[in-house]
């Protein structure tokens, strides 16, 4: 028989153990590849301000990825590629397709830009615009090895990196940003060895409310063009043929010597 005292002691031991198993709000939820997550505070990159990035990631993107990559492309959301300012209330979708990225709200629409940002927007001129759609998907025409963006209004938002377009294929990495805060975060991730290719970057806010993002940076993978691949293939065949011919010609003198030896 187990006494009531023993039962009480057992319960006292079990309860604290169960409390330790609670999963924290921020942390990796799924991972299928060698992706290094980025969840940076301004102080992590030496910012002069504790609440925002005094040097925008679009000006120094490599610092947000431990210097792993250098060939970055950037989008500030204040102007298009020709320097023409966007307007408050405008949508962006294919305006940056020529540098390899299109934007979607998950329903086939563009992403809304606004200048009314929680805690104010420190990145850009007047108006300083940021994206505000509740779901935002960034699709890359050429796979990327690193991608990140500033979350100007963290609220436990979901951050995901996918192997296919429109958040399809394999979920390479996913995590939840920190809870509600007025401190900006840089969120995203990068391939630790250059083999895990990212085709889309999705961010979702809880309850479908506004998701305020700014300063997108990404590093495309270097993919050889078809013409370059053909030249490499032809070159490889030519080298192999030349080596084969040399081996054959090198064998002729010894063969002739054996034939002469038989005649003798």
Short mmCIF file of C-alpha atoms in Angstrom, two decimals:
data_model
loop_
_atom_site.label_atom_id
_atom_site.label_comp_id
_atom_site.label_asym_id
_atom_site.label_seq_id
_atom_site.Cartn_x
_atom_site.Cartn_y
_atom_site.Cartn_z
CA UNK A 1 0.00 0.00 0.00
CA UNK A 2 1.22 3.49 -0.88
CA UNK A 3 0.58 5.94 1.91
CA UNK A 4 -1.01 9.35 1.35
CA UNK A 5 2.33 10.92 2.28
CA UNK A 6 4.10 8.99 -0.51
CA UNK A 7 1.43 10.10 -2.99
CA UNK A 8 1.90 13.71 -1.96
CA UNK A 9 5.68 13.45 -2.37
CA UNK A 10 5.28 11.88 -5.83
CA UNK A 11 2.98 14.68 -6.96
CA UNK A 12 5.40 17.28 -5.61
CA UNK A 13 8.20 15.79 -7.71
CA UNK A 14 6.19 15.38 -10.94
CA UNK A 15 4.72 18.88 -11.15
CA UNK A 16 8.07 20.78 -11.46
CA UNK A 17 9.30 18.29 -14.09
CA UNK A 18 6.24 18.91 -16.26
CA UNK A 19 6.77 22.67 -16.01
CA UNK A 20 10.25 22.32 -17.53
CA UNK A 21 8.81 20.72 -20.68
CA UNK A 22 6.84 23.82 -21.73
CA UNK A 23 7.99 24.93 -25.22
CA UNK A 24 9.14 28.58 -25.36
CA UNK A 25 7.48 31.10 -27.68
CA UNK A 26 10.65 31.75 -29.67
CA UNK A 27 12.74 28.93 -31.05
CA UNK A 28 13.04 26.55 -34.00
CA UNK A 29 9.76 24.73 -34.61
CA UNK A 30 10.69 22.80 -37.75
CA UNK A 31 13.93 22.28 -39.57
CA UNK A 32 14.81 20.01 -42.49
CA UNK A 33 18.14 21.46 -43.53
CA UNK A 34 21.33 23.23 -42.48
CA UNK A 35 19.76 26.67 -42.07
CA UNK A 36 21.17 29.12 -39.53
CA UNK A 37 18.32 31.30 -38.16
CA UNK A 38 18.67 35.06 -37.84
CA UNK A 39 16.85 36.73 -34.95
CA UNK A 40 18.89 39.82 -34.23
CA UNK A 41 18.40 42.77 -31.92
CA UNK A 42 19.95 46.12 -32.92
CA UNK A 43 22.66 45.63 -30.30
CA UNK A 44 23.71 42.35 -31.94
CA UNK A 45 25.19 44.27 -34.88
CA UNK A 46 26.59 47.21 -32.92
CA UNK A 47 23.68 49.62 -33.43
CA UNK A 48 23.88 53.01 -31.75
CA UNK A 49 20.20 52.68 -30.81
CA UNK A 50 18.81 49.93 -28.55
CA UNK A 51 15.43 49.94 -30.33
CA UNK A 52 16.24 50.16 -34.06
CA UNK A 53 19.11 49.45 -36.47
CA UNK A 54 21.08 52.67 -36.79
CA UNK A 55 22.79 51.19 -39.86
CA UNK A 56 20.11 49.67 -42.06
CA UNK A 57 20.69 46.07 -43.22
CA UNK A 58 20.37 47.24 -46.84
CA UNK A 59 23.56 49.28 -46.29
CA UNK A 60 25.51 46.46 -44.63
CA UNK A 61 23.68 43.16 -45.21
CA UNK A 62 26.71 40.90 -44.67
CA UNK A 63 26.89 41.94 -41.01
CA UNK A 64 23.49 40.34 -40.42
CA UNK A 65 24.71 36.95 -41.68
CA UNK A 66 28.09 36.64 -39.94
CA UNK A 67 29.79 37.58 -43.22
CA UNK A 68 28.76 34.22 -44.74
CA UNK A 69 27.78 35.82 -48.08
CA UNK A 70 28.51 39.09 -49.86
CA UNK A 71 26.52 39.18 -53.13
CA UNK A 72 23.38 40.73 -51.66
CA UNK A 73 20.44 42.42 -53.34
CA UNK A 74 18.28 44.82 -51.35
CA UNK A 75 14.80 46.36 -51.25
CA UNK A 76 14.06 49.39 -49.06
CA UNK A 77 10.36 49.76 -50.04
CA UNK A 78 10.74 53.54 -50.23
CA UNK A 79 11.44 53.75 -53.99
CA UNK A 80 11.34 51.50 -57.02
CA UNK A 81 14.48 50.44 -58.90
CA UNK A 82 14.48 53.72 -60.84
CA UNK A 83 14.41 55.80 -57.67
CA UNK A 84 10.75 56.80 -58.03
CA UNK A 85 9.15 57.06 -54.56
CA UNK A 86 6.30 54.73 -53.69
CA UNK A 87 3.10 56.28 -52.36
CA UNK A 88 1.35 55.54 -49.08
CA UNK A 89 -1.28 52.89 -49.82
CA UNK A 90 0.48 51.52 -52.91
CA UNK A 91 0.90 47.77 -53.50
CA UNK A 92 4.17 46.08 -54.48
CA UNK A 93 4.28 42.81 -56.37
CA UNK A 94 6.52 42.61 -59.45
CA UNK A 95 8.34 45.95 -59.20
CA UNK A 96 11.55 44.17 -58.13
CA UNK A 97 11.26 41.13 -60.40
CA UNK A 98 14.31 42.22 -62.42
CA UNK A 99 16.54 41.70 -59.35
CA UNK A 100 14.96 38.33 -58.59
CA UNK A 101 12.10 38.83 -56.11
CA UNK A 102 8.30 39.17 -56.30
CA UNK A 103 5.89 39.74 -53.40
CA UNK A 104 2.52 38.25 -52.54
CA UNK A 105 -0.02 38.34 -49.71
CA UNK A 106 -0.78 34.64 -50.06
CA UNK A 107 -3.92 35.34 -52.10
CA UNK A 108 -2.28 36.40 -55.35
CA UNK A 109 -2.34 40.09 -54.49
CA UNK A 110 0.52 42.46 -53.88
CA UNK A 111 1.75 43.65 -50.48
CA UNK A 112 0.43 46.92 -49.10
CA UNK A 113 2.81 49.78 -48.23
CA UNK A 114 1.97 52.31 -45.51
CA UNK A 115 3.75 55.05 -43.60
CA UNK A 116 1.72 54.60 -40.37
CA UNK A 117 4.01 52.16 -38.59
CA UNK A 118 3.76 51.15 -34.93
CA UNK A 119 6.56 52.86 -33.01
CA UNK A 120 7.46 54.90 -36.14
CA UNK A 121 9.67 53.83 -39.05
CA UNK A 122 13.36 54.70 -38.83
CA UNK A 123 14.33 53.47 -42.30
CA UNK A 124 13.99 55.80 -45.25
CA UNK A 125 12.85 59.29 -46.14
CA UNK A 126 9.44 60.91 -46.10
CA UNK A 127 7.22 59.04 -46.21
CA UNK A 128 9.17 56.08 -44.74
CA UNK A 129 7.16 53.14 -46.01
CA UNK A 130 6.98 49.53 -44.81
CA UNK A 131 4.91 46.50 -45.77
CA UNK A 132 1.79 45.92 -43.70
CA UNK A 133 -0.09 42.86 -45.07
CA UNK A 134 -0.91 40.12 -42.51
CA UNK A 135 0.69 37.40 -44.68
CA UNK A 136 3.73 38.17 -46.81
CA UNK A 137 5.49 35.82 -49.22
CA UNK A 138 8.72 36.72 -51.01
CA UNK A 139 9.40 34.47 -54.04
CA UNK A 140 12.87 34.29 -55.60
CA UNK A 141 13.32 33.56 -59.32
CA UNK A 142 16.85 32.37 -58.56
CA UNK A 143 17.21 30.38 -55.32
CA UNK A 144 18.88 32.31 -52.51
CA UNK A 145 21.32 31.25 -49.82
CA UNK A 146 20.43 33.98 -47.33
CA UNK A 147 17.43 36.21 -46.71
CA UNK A 148 16.25 38.51 -43.96
CA UNK A 149 14.04 41.50 -43.20
CA UNK A 150 13.40 43.91 -40.32
CA UNK A 151 10.28 43.25 -38.28
CA UNK A 152 9.40 46.76 -37.08
CA UNK A 153 6.56 45.53 -34.86
CA UNK A 154 7.33 42.07 -33.40
CA UNK A 155 4.25 40.25 -32.17
CA UNK A 156 5.09 36.54 -32.06
CA UNK A 157 5.12 36.49 -35.85
CA UNK A 158 5.87 33.32 -37.80
CA UNK A 159 9.02 33.22 -39.99
CA UNK A 160 9.49 30.42 -42.57
CA UNK A 161 12.03 29.51 -45.26
CA UNK A 162 10.82 27.15 -48.04
CA UNK A 163 12.49 25.13 -50.79
CA UNK A 164 9.68 25.84 -53.30
CA UNK A 165 7.82 28.96 -54.48
CA UNK A 166 4.79 30.30 -52.60
CA UNK A 167 5.73 28.47 -49.40
CA UNK A 168 5.66 25.01 -50.99
CA UNK A 169 8.10 22.10 -51.09
CA UNK A 170 10.14 21.49 -47.95
CA UNK A 171 9.98 23.76 -44.92
CA UNK A 172 13.70 24.36 -44.50
CA UNK A 173 13.33 26.28 -41.27
CA UNK A 174 10.58 27.94 -39.25
CA UNK A 175 10.36 29.82 -35.96
CA UNK A 176 8.24 32.34 -34.09
CA UNK A 177 9.58 35.83 -33.52
CA UNK A 178 9.54 37.21 -29.97
CA UNK A 179 6.34 38.55 -28.43
CA UNK A 180 5.00 42.09 -28.70
CA UNK A 181 7.76 44.68 -28.52
CA UNK A 182 8.73 48.14 -29.75
CA UNK A 183 12.29 46.93 -30.41
CA UNK A 184 12.96 46.09 -34.06
CA UNK A 185 14.21 42.62 -34.98
CA UNK A 186 16.05 41.33 -38.03
CA UNK A 187 14.62 37.91 -38.90
CA UNK A 188 15.48 35.33 -41.55
CA UNK A 189 18.18 32.73 -42.09
CA UNK A 190 21.00 31.46 -44.26
CA UNK A 191 22.43 28.18 -45.56
CA UNK A 192 25.38 27.12 -43.43
CA UNK A 193 27.22 25.34 -46.26
CA UNK A 194 25.70 26.77 -49.44
CA UNK A 195 23.75 23.64 -50.37
CA UNK A 196 20.29 24.45 -48.99
CA UNK A 197 18.49 26.66 -51.51
CA UNK A 198 15.65 28.97 -50.48
CA UNK A 199 12.92 29.69 -53.06
CA UNK A 200 10.43 31.54 -50.84
CA UNK A 201 10.32 33.43 -47.55
CA UNK A 202 6.96 33.61 -45.72
CA UNK A 203 5.99 35.68 -42.69
CA UNK A 204 2.63 35.46 -40.92
CA UNK A 205 1.26 37.49 -38.02
CA UNK A 206 -1.08 35.96 -35.39
CA UNK A 207 -4.77 36.58 -36.02
CA UNK A 208 -4.17 38.06 -39.48
CA UNK A 209 -3.45 41.56 -38.16
CA UNK A 210 -0.91 43.85 -39.80
CA UNK A 211 2.66 42.61 -40.21
CA UNK A 212 5.04 45.55 -40.51
CA UNK A 213 8.29 44.72 -42.29
CA UNK A 214 11.05 46.76 -43.93
CA UNK A 215 14.55 46.51 -45.47
CA UNK A 216 14.61 43.18 -47.33
CA UNK A 217 18.02 41.67 -48.15
CA UNK A 218 18.82 38.41 -49.97
CA UNK A 219 21.82 36.67 -51.52
CA UNK A 220 21.11 34.69 -54.74
CA UNK A 221 22.91 31.41 -55.30
CA UNK A 222 25.32 31.39 -58.23
CA UNK A 223 23.68 29.16 -60.87
CA UNK A 224 25.65 28.59 -64.12
CA UNK A 225 23.84 29.72 -67.27
CA UNK A 226 22.92 27.04 -69.85
CA UNK A 227 25.61 28.32 -72.25
CA UNK A 228 28.27 28.07 -69.56
CA UNK A 229 27.18 24.55 -68.66
CA UNK A 230 27.41 23.50 -72.33
CA UNK A 231 30.94 24.91 -72.62
CA UNK A 232 32.01 23.06 -69.48
CA UNK A 233 30.58 19.82 -70.84
CA UNK A 234 32.29 20.20 -74.23
CA UNK A 235 35.56 21.06 -72.53
CA UNK A 236 35.34 17.98 -70.33
CA UNK A 237 34.68 15.71 -73.31
CA UNK A 238 37.59 17.21 -75.26
CA UNK A 239 40.01 16.68 -72.36
CA UNK A 240 38.88 13.08 -71.89
CA UNK A 241 39.28 12.35 -75.64
CA UNK A 242 42.77 13.86 -75.68
CA UNK A 243 43.86 11.77 -72.69
CA UNK A 244 42.46 8.61 -74.33
CA UNK A 245 44.40 9.30 -77.56
CA UNK A 246 47.62 9.84 -75.64
CA UNK A 247 47.25 6.50 -73.85
CA UNK A 248 46.65 4.69 -77.13
CA UNK A 249 49.62 6.29 -78.89
CA UNK A 250 51.84 5.53 -75.94
CA UNK A 251 51.02 1.83 -76.29
CA UNK A 252 51.93 1.54 -80.04
CA UNK A 253 55.74 1.27 -79.74
CA UNK A 254 55.59 -1.62 -77.28
CA UNK A 255 53.07 -3.48 -79.49
CA UNK A 256 55.32 -3.12 -82.55
CA UNK A 257 58.27 -4.36 -80.55
CA UNK A 258 56.41 -7.54 -79.61
CA UNK A 259 55.41 -8.18 -83.25
CA UNK A 260 59.00 -7.74 -84.40
CA UNK A 261 60.18 -10.07 -81.67
CA UNK A 262 57.81 -12.81 -82.93
CA UNK A 263 59.10 -12.48 -86.50
CA UNK A 264 62.64 -12.84 -85.28
#
